[in-house]
mmCIF file of C-alpha atoms in Angstrom:
data_model
loop_
_atom_site.group_PDB
_atom_site.id
_atom_site.type_symbol
_atom_site.label_atom_id
_atom_site.label_comp_id
_atom_site.label_asym_id
_atom_site.label_seq_id
_atom_site.Cartn_x
_atom_site.Cartn_y
_atom_site.Cartn_z
ATOM 1 C CA UNK A 1 38.223 24.353 7.044
ATOM 2 C CA UNK A 2 37.298 26.696 9.828
ATOM 3 C CA UNK A 3 36.745 24.980 13.152
ATOM 4 C CA UNK A 4 33.442 26.820 13.550
ATOM 5 C CA UNK A 5 32.076 25.435 10.261
ATOM 6 C CA UNK A 6 29.437 22.797 11.004
ATOM 7 C CA UNK A 7 26.627 20.968 9.245
ATOM 8 C CA UNK A 8 24.173 23.863 9.588
ATOM 9 C CA UNK A 9 26.760 26.368 8.340
ATOM 10 C CA UNK A 10 27.371 24.256 5.246
ATOM 11 C CA UNK A 11 23.651 24.213 4.416
ATOM 12 C CA UNK A 12 23.199 27.947 5.043
ATOM 13 C CA UNK A 13 26.246 28.864 2.960
ATOM 14 C CA UNK A 14 25.324 26.592 0.051
ATOM 15 C CA UNK A 15 24.210 28.096 -3.253
ATOM 16 C CA UNK A 16 20.506 28.783 -3.785
ATOM 17 C CA UNK A 17 20.036 25.846 -6.169
ATOM 18 C CA UNK A 18 21.708 23.394 -3.768
ATOM 19 C CA UNK A 19 19.559 24.721 -0.924
ATOM 20 C CA UNK A 20 16.481 24.243 -3.128
ATOM 21 C CA UNK A 21 17.537 20.637 -3.786
ATOM 22 C CA UNK A 22 18.010 20.056 -0.059
ATOM 23 C CA UNK A 23 14.613 21.596 0.721
ATOM 24 C CA UNK A 24 12.986 19.369 -1.905
ATOM 25 C CA UNK A 25 14.602 16.274 -0.412
ATOM 26 C CA UNK A 26 13.508 17.242 3.093
ATOM 27 C CA UNK A 27 9.948 17.682 1.836
ATOM 28 C CA UNK A 28 10.020 14.291 0.089
ATOM 29 C CA UNK A 29 11.418 12.655 3.209
ATOM 30 C CA UNK A 30 8.732 14.149 5.475
ATOM 31 C CA UNK A 31 5.965 13.159 3.052
ATOM 32 C CA UNK A 32 7.300 9.610 2.690
ATOM 33 C CA UNK A 33 7.565 9.131 6.461
ATOM 34 C CA UNK A 34 3.975 10.351 6.874
ATOM 35 C CA UNK A 35 2.845 7.811 4.269
ATOM 36 C CA UNK A 36 4.950 5.071 5.893
ATOM 37 C CA UNK A 37 3.228 5.516 9.257
ATOM 38 C CA UNK A 38 -0.205 5.818 7.643
ATOM 39 C CA UNK A 39 0.230 2.725 5.438
ATOM 40 C CA UNK A 40 1.655 0.730 8.350
ATOM 41 C CA UNK A 41 -1.495 1.436 10.354
ATOM 42 C CA UNK A 42 -3.840 0.608 7.467
ATOM 43 C CA UNK A 43 -2.106 -2.648 6.510
ATOM 44 C CA UNK A 44 -1.768 -3.780 10.125
ATOM 45 C CA UNK A 45 -5.488 -3.167 10.654
ATOM 46 C CA UNK A 46 -6.287 -5.117 7.482
ATOM 47 C CA UNK A 47 -4.187 -8.072 8.664
ATOM 48 C CA UNK A 48 -5.802 -8.050 12.095
ATOM 49 C CA UNK A 49 -9.309 -7.680 10.659
ATOM 50 C CA UNK A 50 -8.766 -10.566 8.234
ATOM 51 C CA UNK A 51 -7.556 -12.854 10.993
ATOM 52 C CA UNK A 52 -10.520 -12.022 13.253
ATOM 53 C CA UNK A 53 -13.066 -12.394 10.459
ATOM 54 C CA UNK A 54 -11.707 -15.752 9.318
ATOM 55 C CA UNK A 55 -11.909 -17.066 12.882
ATOM 56 C CA UNK A 56 -15.546 -15.989 13.084
ATOM 57 C CA UNK A 57 -16.380 -17.262 9.584
ATOM 58 C CA UNK A 58 -14.926 -20.735 10.123
ATOM 59 C CA UNK A 59 -16.403 -21.052 13.598
ATOM 60 C CA UNK A 60 -19.574 -22.467 12.061
ATOM 61 C CA UNK A 61 -21.629 -19.324 12.534
ATOM 62 C CA UNK A 62 -24.721 -19.048 10.339
ATOM 63 C CA UNK A 63 -23.838 -17.028 7.237
ATOM 64 C CA UNK A 64 -27.101 -15.074 7.252
ATOM 65 C CA UNK A 65 -26.538 -14.093 10.864
ATOM 66 C CA UNK A 66 -22.954 -13.064 10.099
ATOM 67 C CA UNK A 67 -24.108 -10.995 7.125
ATOM 68 C CA UNK A 68 -26.763 -9.214 9.188
ATOM 69 C CA UNK A 69 -24.234 -8.519 11.924
ATOM 70 C CA UNK A 70 -21.820 -6.875 9.481
ATOM 71 C CA UNK A 71 -24.587 -5.002 7.644
ATOM 72 C CA UNK A 72 -25.929 -3.591 10.916
ATOM 73 C CA UNK A 73 -22.528 -2.224 11.856
ATOM 74 C CA UNK A 74 -21.906 1.479 11.269
ATOM 75 C CA UNK A 75 -19.610 2.187 8.343
ATOM 76 C CA UNK A 76 -18.841 0.151 5.233
ATOM 77 C CA UNK A 77 -17.227 -3.289 5.454
ATOM 78 C CA UNK A 78 -13.554 -3.594 4.538
ATOM 79 C CA UNK A 79 -11.175 -6.416 3.692
ATOM 80 C CA UNK A 80 -12.586 -9.928 3.879
ATOM 81 C CA UNK A 81 -15.815 -8.540 5.271
ATOM 82 C CA UNK A 82 -16.313 -6.536 2.066
ATOM 83 C CA UNK A 83 -15.762 -9.655 -0.054
ATOM 84 C CA UNK A 84 -18.152 -11.666 2.114
ATOM 85 C CA UNK A 85 -20.884 -9.004 2.062
ATOM 86 C CA UNK A 86 -20.556 -8.553 -1.695
ATOM 87 C CA UNK A 87 -20.705 -12.282 -2.403
ATOM 88 C CA UNK A 88 -23.492 -13.113 0.040
ATOM 89 C CA UNK A 89 -25.639 -10.181 -1.142
ATOM 90 C CA UNK A 90 -25.387 -11.429 -4.725
ATOM 91 C CA UNK A 91 -26.130 -14.982 -3.585
ATOM 92 C CA UNK A 92 -29.203 -13.799 -1.651
ATOM 93 C CA UNK A 93 -30.562 -12.105 -4.799
ATOM 94 C CA UNK A 94 -30.286 -15.347 -6.747
ATOM 95 C CA UNK A 95 -31.684 -17.304 -3.845
ATOM 96 C CA UNK A 96 -34.868 -15.205 -3.821
ATOM 97 C CA UNK A 97 -35.360 -15.975 -7.490
ATOM 98 C CA UNK A 98 -35.704 -19.295 -9.186
ATOM 99 C CA UNK A 99 -32.277 -20.949 -9.144
ATOM 100 C CA UNK A 100 -31.891 -23.075 -12.254
ATOM 101 C CA UNK A 101 -28.161 -23.772 -12.098
ATOM 102 C CA UNK A 102 -25.682 -23.493 -9.181
ATOM 103 C CA UNK A 103 -22.979 -22.525 -11.677
ATOM 104 C CA UNK A 104 -24.895 -19.391 -12.660
ATOM 105 C CA UNK A 105 -25.194 -18.395 -8.996
ATOM 106 C CA UNK A 106 -21.495 -18.916 -8.319
ATOM 107 C CA UNK A 107 -20.524 -17.043 -11.475
ATOM 108 C CA UNK A 108 -22.546 -14.028 -10.333
ATOM 109 C CA UNK A 109 -21.108 -14.077 -6.808
ATOM 110 C CA UNK A 110 -17.608 -14.489 -8.244
ATOM 111 C CA UNK A 111 -17.978 -11.369 -10.389
ATOM 112 C CA UNK A 112 -19.285 -9.392 -7.439
ATOM 113 C CA UNK A 113 -16.450 -10.516 -5.179
ATOM 114 C CA UNK A 114 -13.808 -9.821 -7.823
ATOM 115 C CA UNK A 115 -14.987 -6.206 -8.030
ATOM 116 C CA UNK A 116 -14.842 -5.949 -4.225
ATOM 117 C CA UNK A 117 -11.378 -7.548 -4.250
ATOM 118 C CA UNK A 118 -10.113 -4.995 -6.768
ATOM 119 C CA UNK A 119 -11.394 -2.122 -4.617
ATOM 120 C CA UNK A 120 -9.832 -3.481 -1.433
ATOM 121 C CA UNK A 121 -6.420 -4.038 -3.034
ATOM 122 C CA UNK A 122 -6.575 -0.537 -4.522
ATOM 123 C CA UNK A 123 -7.158 0.851 -1.024
ATOM 124 C CA UNK A 124 -4.198 -1.093 0.382
ATOM 125 C CA UNK A 125 -1.874 -0.010 -2.436
ATOM 126 C CA UNK A 126 -2.838 3.652 -2.119
ATOM 127 C CA UNK A 127 0.242 5.948 -1.932
ATOM 128 C CA UNK A 128 2.704 3.061 -2.351
ATOM 129 C CA UNK A 129 3.597 4.379 -5.795
ATOM 130 C CA UNK A 130 4.705 7.634 -4.129
ATOM 131 C CA UNK A 131 7.155 5.693 -1.925
ATOM 132 C CA UNK A 132 8.508 3.923 -5.003
ATOM 133 C CA UNK A 133 8.927 7.265 -6.767
ATOM 134 C CA UNK A 134 10.734 8.844 -3.806
ATOM 135 C CA UNK A 135 13.030 5.823 -3.560
ATOM 136 C CA UNK A 136 13.826 6.059 -7.266
ATOM 137 C CA UNK A 137 14.369 9.777 -7.815
ATOM 138 C CA UNK A 138 15.754 11.035 -4.475
ATOM 139 C CA UNK A 139 19.348 9.833 -5.071
ATOM 140 C CA UNK A 140 19.360 11.508 -8.499
ATOM 141 C CA UNK A 141 18.004 14.758 -7.093
ATOM 142 C CA UNK A 142 20.714 14.679 -4.438
ATOM 143 C CA UNK A 143 23.344 13.849 -7.063
ATOM 144 C CA UNK A 144 22.222 16.811 -9.144
ATOM 145 C CA UNK A 145 22.736 19.101 -6.138
ATOM 146 C CA UNK A 146 26.152 17.559 -5.530
ATOM 147 C CA UNK A 147 27.289 18.013 -9.135
ATOM 148 C CA UNK A 148 26.086 21.620 -9.155
ATOM 149 C CA UNK A 149 27.779 22.402 -5.837
ATOM 150 C CA UNK A 150 31.108 20.833 -6.852
ATOM 151 C CA UNK A 151 30.966 22.645 -10.195
ATOM 152 C CA UNK A 152 30.532 25.985 -8.416
ATOM 153 C CA UNK A 153 33.350 25.111 -6.006
ATOM 154 C CA UNK A 154 35.804 24.446 -8.845
ATOM 155 C CA UNK A 155 34.669 27.533 -10.766
ATOM 156 C CA UNK A 156 35.381 29.643 -7.684
ATOM 157 C CA UNK A 157 38.691 27.822 -7.255
ATOM 158 C CA UNK A 158 39.713 28.742 -10.781
ATOM 159 C CA UNK A 159 39.300 32.435 -10.028
ATOM 160 C CA UNK A 160 42.052 32.529 -7.386
ATOM 161 C CA UNK A 161 45.788 32.474 -8.029
ATOM 162 C CA UNK A 162 46.734 30.061 -5.277
ATOM 163 C CA UNK A 163 44.322 27.165 -4.688
ATOM 164 C CA UNK A 164 44.314 25.272 -1.411
ATOM 165 C CA UNK A 165 42.230 22.392 -0.042
ATOM 166 C CA UNK A 166 41.012 24.709 2.703
ATOM 167 C CA UNK A 167 39.359 26.902 0.078
ATOM 168 C CA UNK A 168 37.582 24.148 -1.863
ATOM 169 C CA UNK A 169 36.693 21.769 0.986
ATOM 170 C CA UNK A 170 33.629 23.673 2.289
ATOM 171 C CA UNK A 171 32.104 23.861 -1.179
ATOM 172 C CA UNK A 172 32.618 20.154 -1.819
ATOM 173 C CA UNK A 173 31.334 19.266 1.640
ATOM 174 C CA UNK A 174 28.109 21.255 1.221
ATOM 175 C CA UNK A 175 27.604 19.622 -2.180
ATOM 176 C CA UNK A 176 28.041 16.114 -0.761
ATOM 177 C CA UNK A 177 25.386 16.861 1.870
ATOM 178 C CA UNK A 178 22.833 16.873 -0.970
ATOM 179 C CA UNK A 179 23.789 13.301 -1.885
ATOM 180 C CA UNK A 180 23.558 12.236 1.745
ATOM 181 C CA UNK A 181 20.117 13.796 2.050
ATOM 182 C CA UNK A 182 19.019 12.062 -1.149
ATOM 183 C CA UNK A 183 20.027 8.701 0.292
ATOM 184 C CA UNK A 184 18.372 9.577 3.607
ATOM 185 C CA UNK A 185 15.081 10.171 1.754
ATOM 186 C CA UNK A 186 15.404 7.177 -0.589
ATOM 187 C CA UNK A 187 16.486 4.314 1.696
ATOM 188 C CA UNK A 188 13.486 4.355 4.115
ATOM 189 C CA UNK A 189 11.081 4.827 1.197
ATOM 190 C CA UNK A 190 12.482 1.820 -0.695
ATOM 191 C CA UNK A 191 12.547 -0.390 2.403
ATOM 192 C CA UNK A 192 8.982 0.569 3.345
ATOM 193 C CA UNK A 193 7.716 0.078 -0.210
ATOM 194 C CA UNK A 194 9.193 -3.422 -0.457
ATOM 195 C CA UNK A 195 7.783 -4.420 2.923
ATOM 196 C CA UNK A 196 4.315 -2.994 2.256
ATOM 197 C CA UNK A 197 4.167 -4.463 -1.260
ATOM 198 C CA UNK A 198 4.972 -7.889 0.171
ATOM 199 C CA UNK A 199 2.312 -7.539 2.885
ATOM 200 C CA UNK A 200 -0.295 -6.401 0.341
ATOM 201 C CA UNK A 201 0.590 -9.381 -1.855
ATOM 202 C CA UNK A 202 0.057 -11.739 1.090
ATOM 203 C CA UNK A 203 -3.293 -10.113 1.875
ATOM 204 C CA UNK A 204 -4.357 -10.372 -1.751
ATOM 205 C CA UNK A 205 -3.527 -14.091 -1.762
ATOM 206 C CA UNK A 206 -5.493 -14.506 1.466
ATOM 207 C CA UNK A 207 -8.454 -12.644 -0.031
ATOM 208 C CA UNK A 208 -8.408 -14.749 -3.212
ATOM 209 C CA UNK A 209 -8.223 -18.007 -1.233
ATOM 210 C CA UNK A 210 -11.178 -16.931 0.896
ATOM 211 C CA UNK A 211 -13.109 -15.910 -2.199
ATOM 212 C CA UNK A 212 -12.641 -19.369 -3.743
ATOM 213 C CA UNK A 213 -13.546 -21.200 -0.531
ATOM 214 C CA UNK A 214 -16.607 -19.025 0.013
ATOM 215 C CA UNK A 215 -17.695 -19.551 -3.591
ATOM 216 C CA UNK A 216 -17.503 -23.337 -3.043
ATOM 217 C CA UNK A 217 -19.707 -23.038 0.044
ATOM 218 C CA UNK A 218 -22.280 -20.991 -1.865
ATOM 219 C CA UNK A 219 -22.166 -23.487 -4.744
ATOM 220 C CA UNK A 220 -22.973 -26.362 -2.395
ATOM 221 C CA UNK A 221 -25.848 -24.396 -0.864
ATOM 222 C CA UNK A 222 -27.230 -23.529 -4.312
ATOM 223 C CA UNK A 223 -26.893 -27.136 -5.480
ATOM 224 C CA UNK A 224 -28.729 -28.330 -2.376
ATOM 225 C CA UNK A 225 -31.529 -25.843 -3.011
ATOM 226 C CA UNK A 226 -31.859 -26.900 -6.675
ATOM 227 C CA UNK A 227 -31.889 -30.562 -5.709
ATOM 228 C CA UNK A 228 -34.572 -29.946 -3.067
ATOM 229 C CA UNK A 229 -36.776 -28.168 -5.621
ATOM 230 C CA UNK A 230 -36.349 -31.006 -8.094
ATOM 231 C CA UNK A 231 -37.334 -33.553 -5.457
ATOM 232 C CA UNK A 232 -40.440 -31.549 -4.547
ATOM 233 C CA UNK A 233 -41.517 -31.214 -8.167
ATOM 234 C CA UNK A 234 -40.888 -34.910 -8.723
#
């Protein structure tokens, strides 16, 4: 191999198809890193917001006051706040009417919070499927470029009378770069996907636990209201 042949030379001298494979892998890598940074910010904010909201919720603050505070804030509620707003809004509708059974109230708030939960998890999982796809297909794309490059190298080798390692080495080296680039795109995407999926799963568990605890609180309030009405009528 010529002493002046370097990594850039190998890429520039590769066949068009191998260069196209490399360009595709670079594009996938850039896109996956952009998603990694964006998802990291979103999930970190969700974790921080959940922690702060739970501290405020369990501090003994009046639920109506907390609801009004969130509703008055600019922008839509997210995370646990979205579940709380959805559930309390539904509870307030039943509370204005004639509550006959606490179970009916809790069932309605549960349905409302489950819809909010589904929306919040969908937001957190946004673009994670792209990371999984990049992690799955990038090595195969790189392998395709490698196989094509090595095939061309051996075809060219068969056209000469005297074959030497010096003649075939550059072709094989440029082909192997495609595999390396495929792994470079796949490994961070797989690692990030696994980490984010685990964090989203933890947040979902936290959301579900809060939803059940909040539903119990609303049930007790509804039962108290029903009991008070029964005592008045009696």
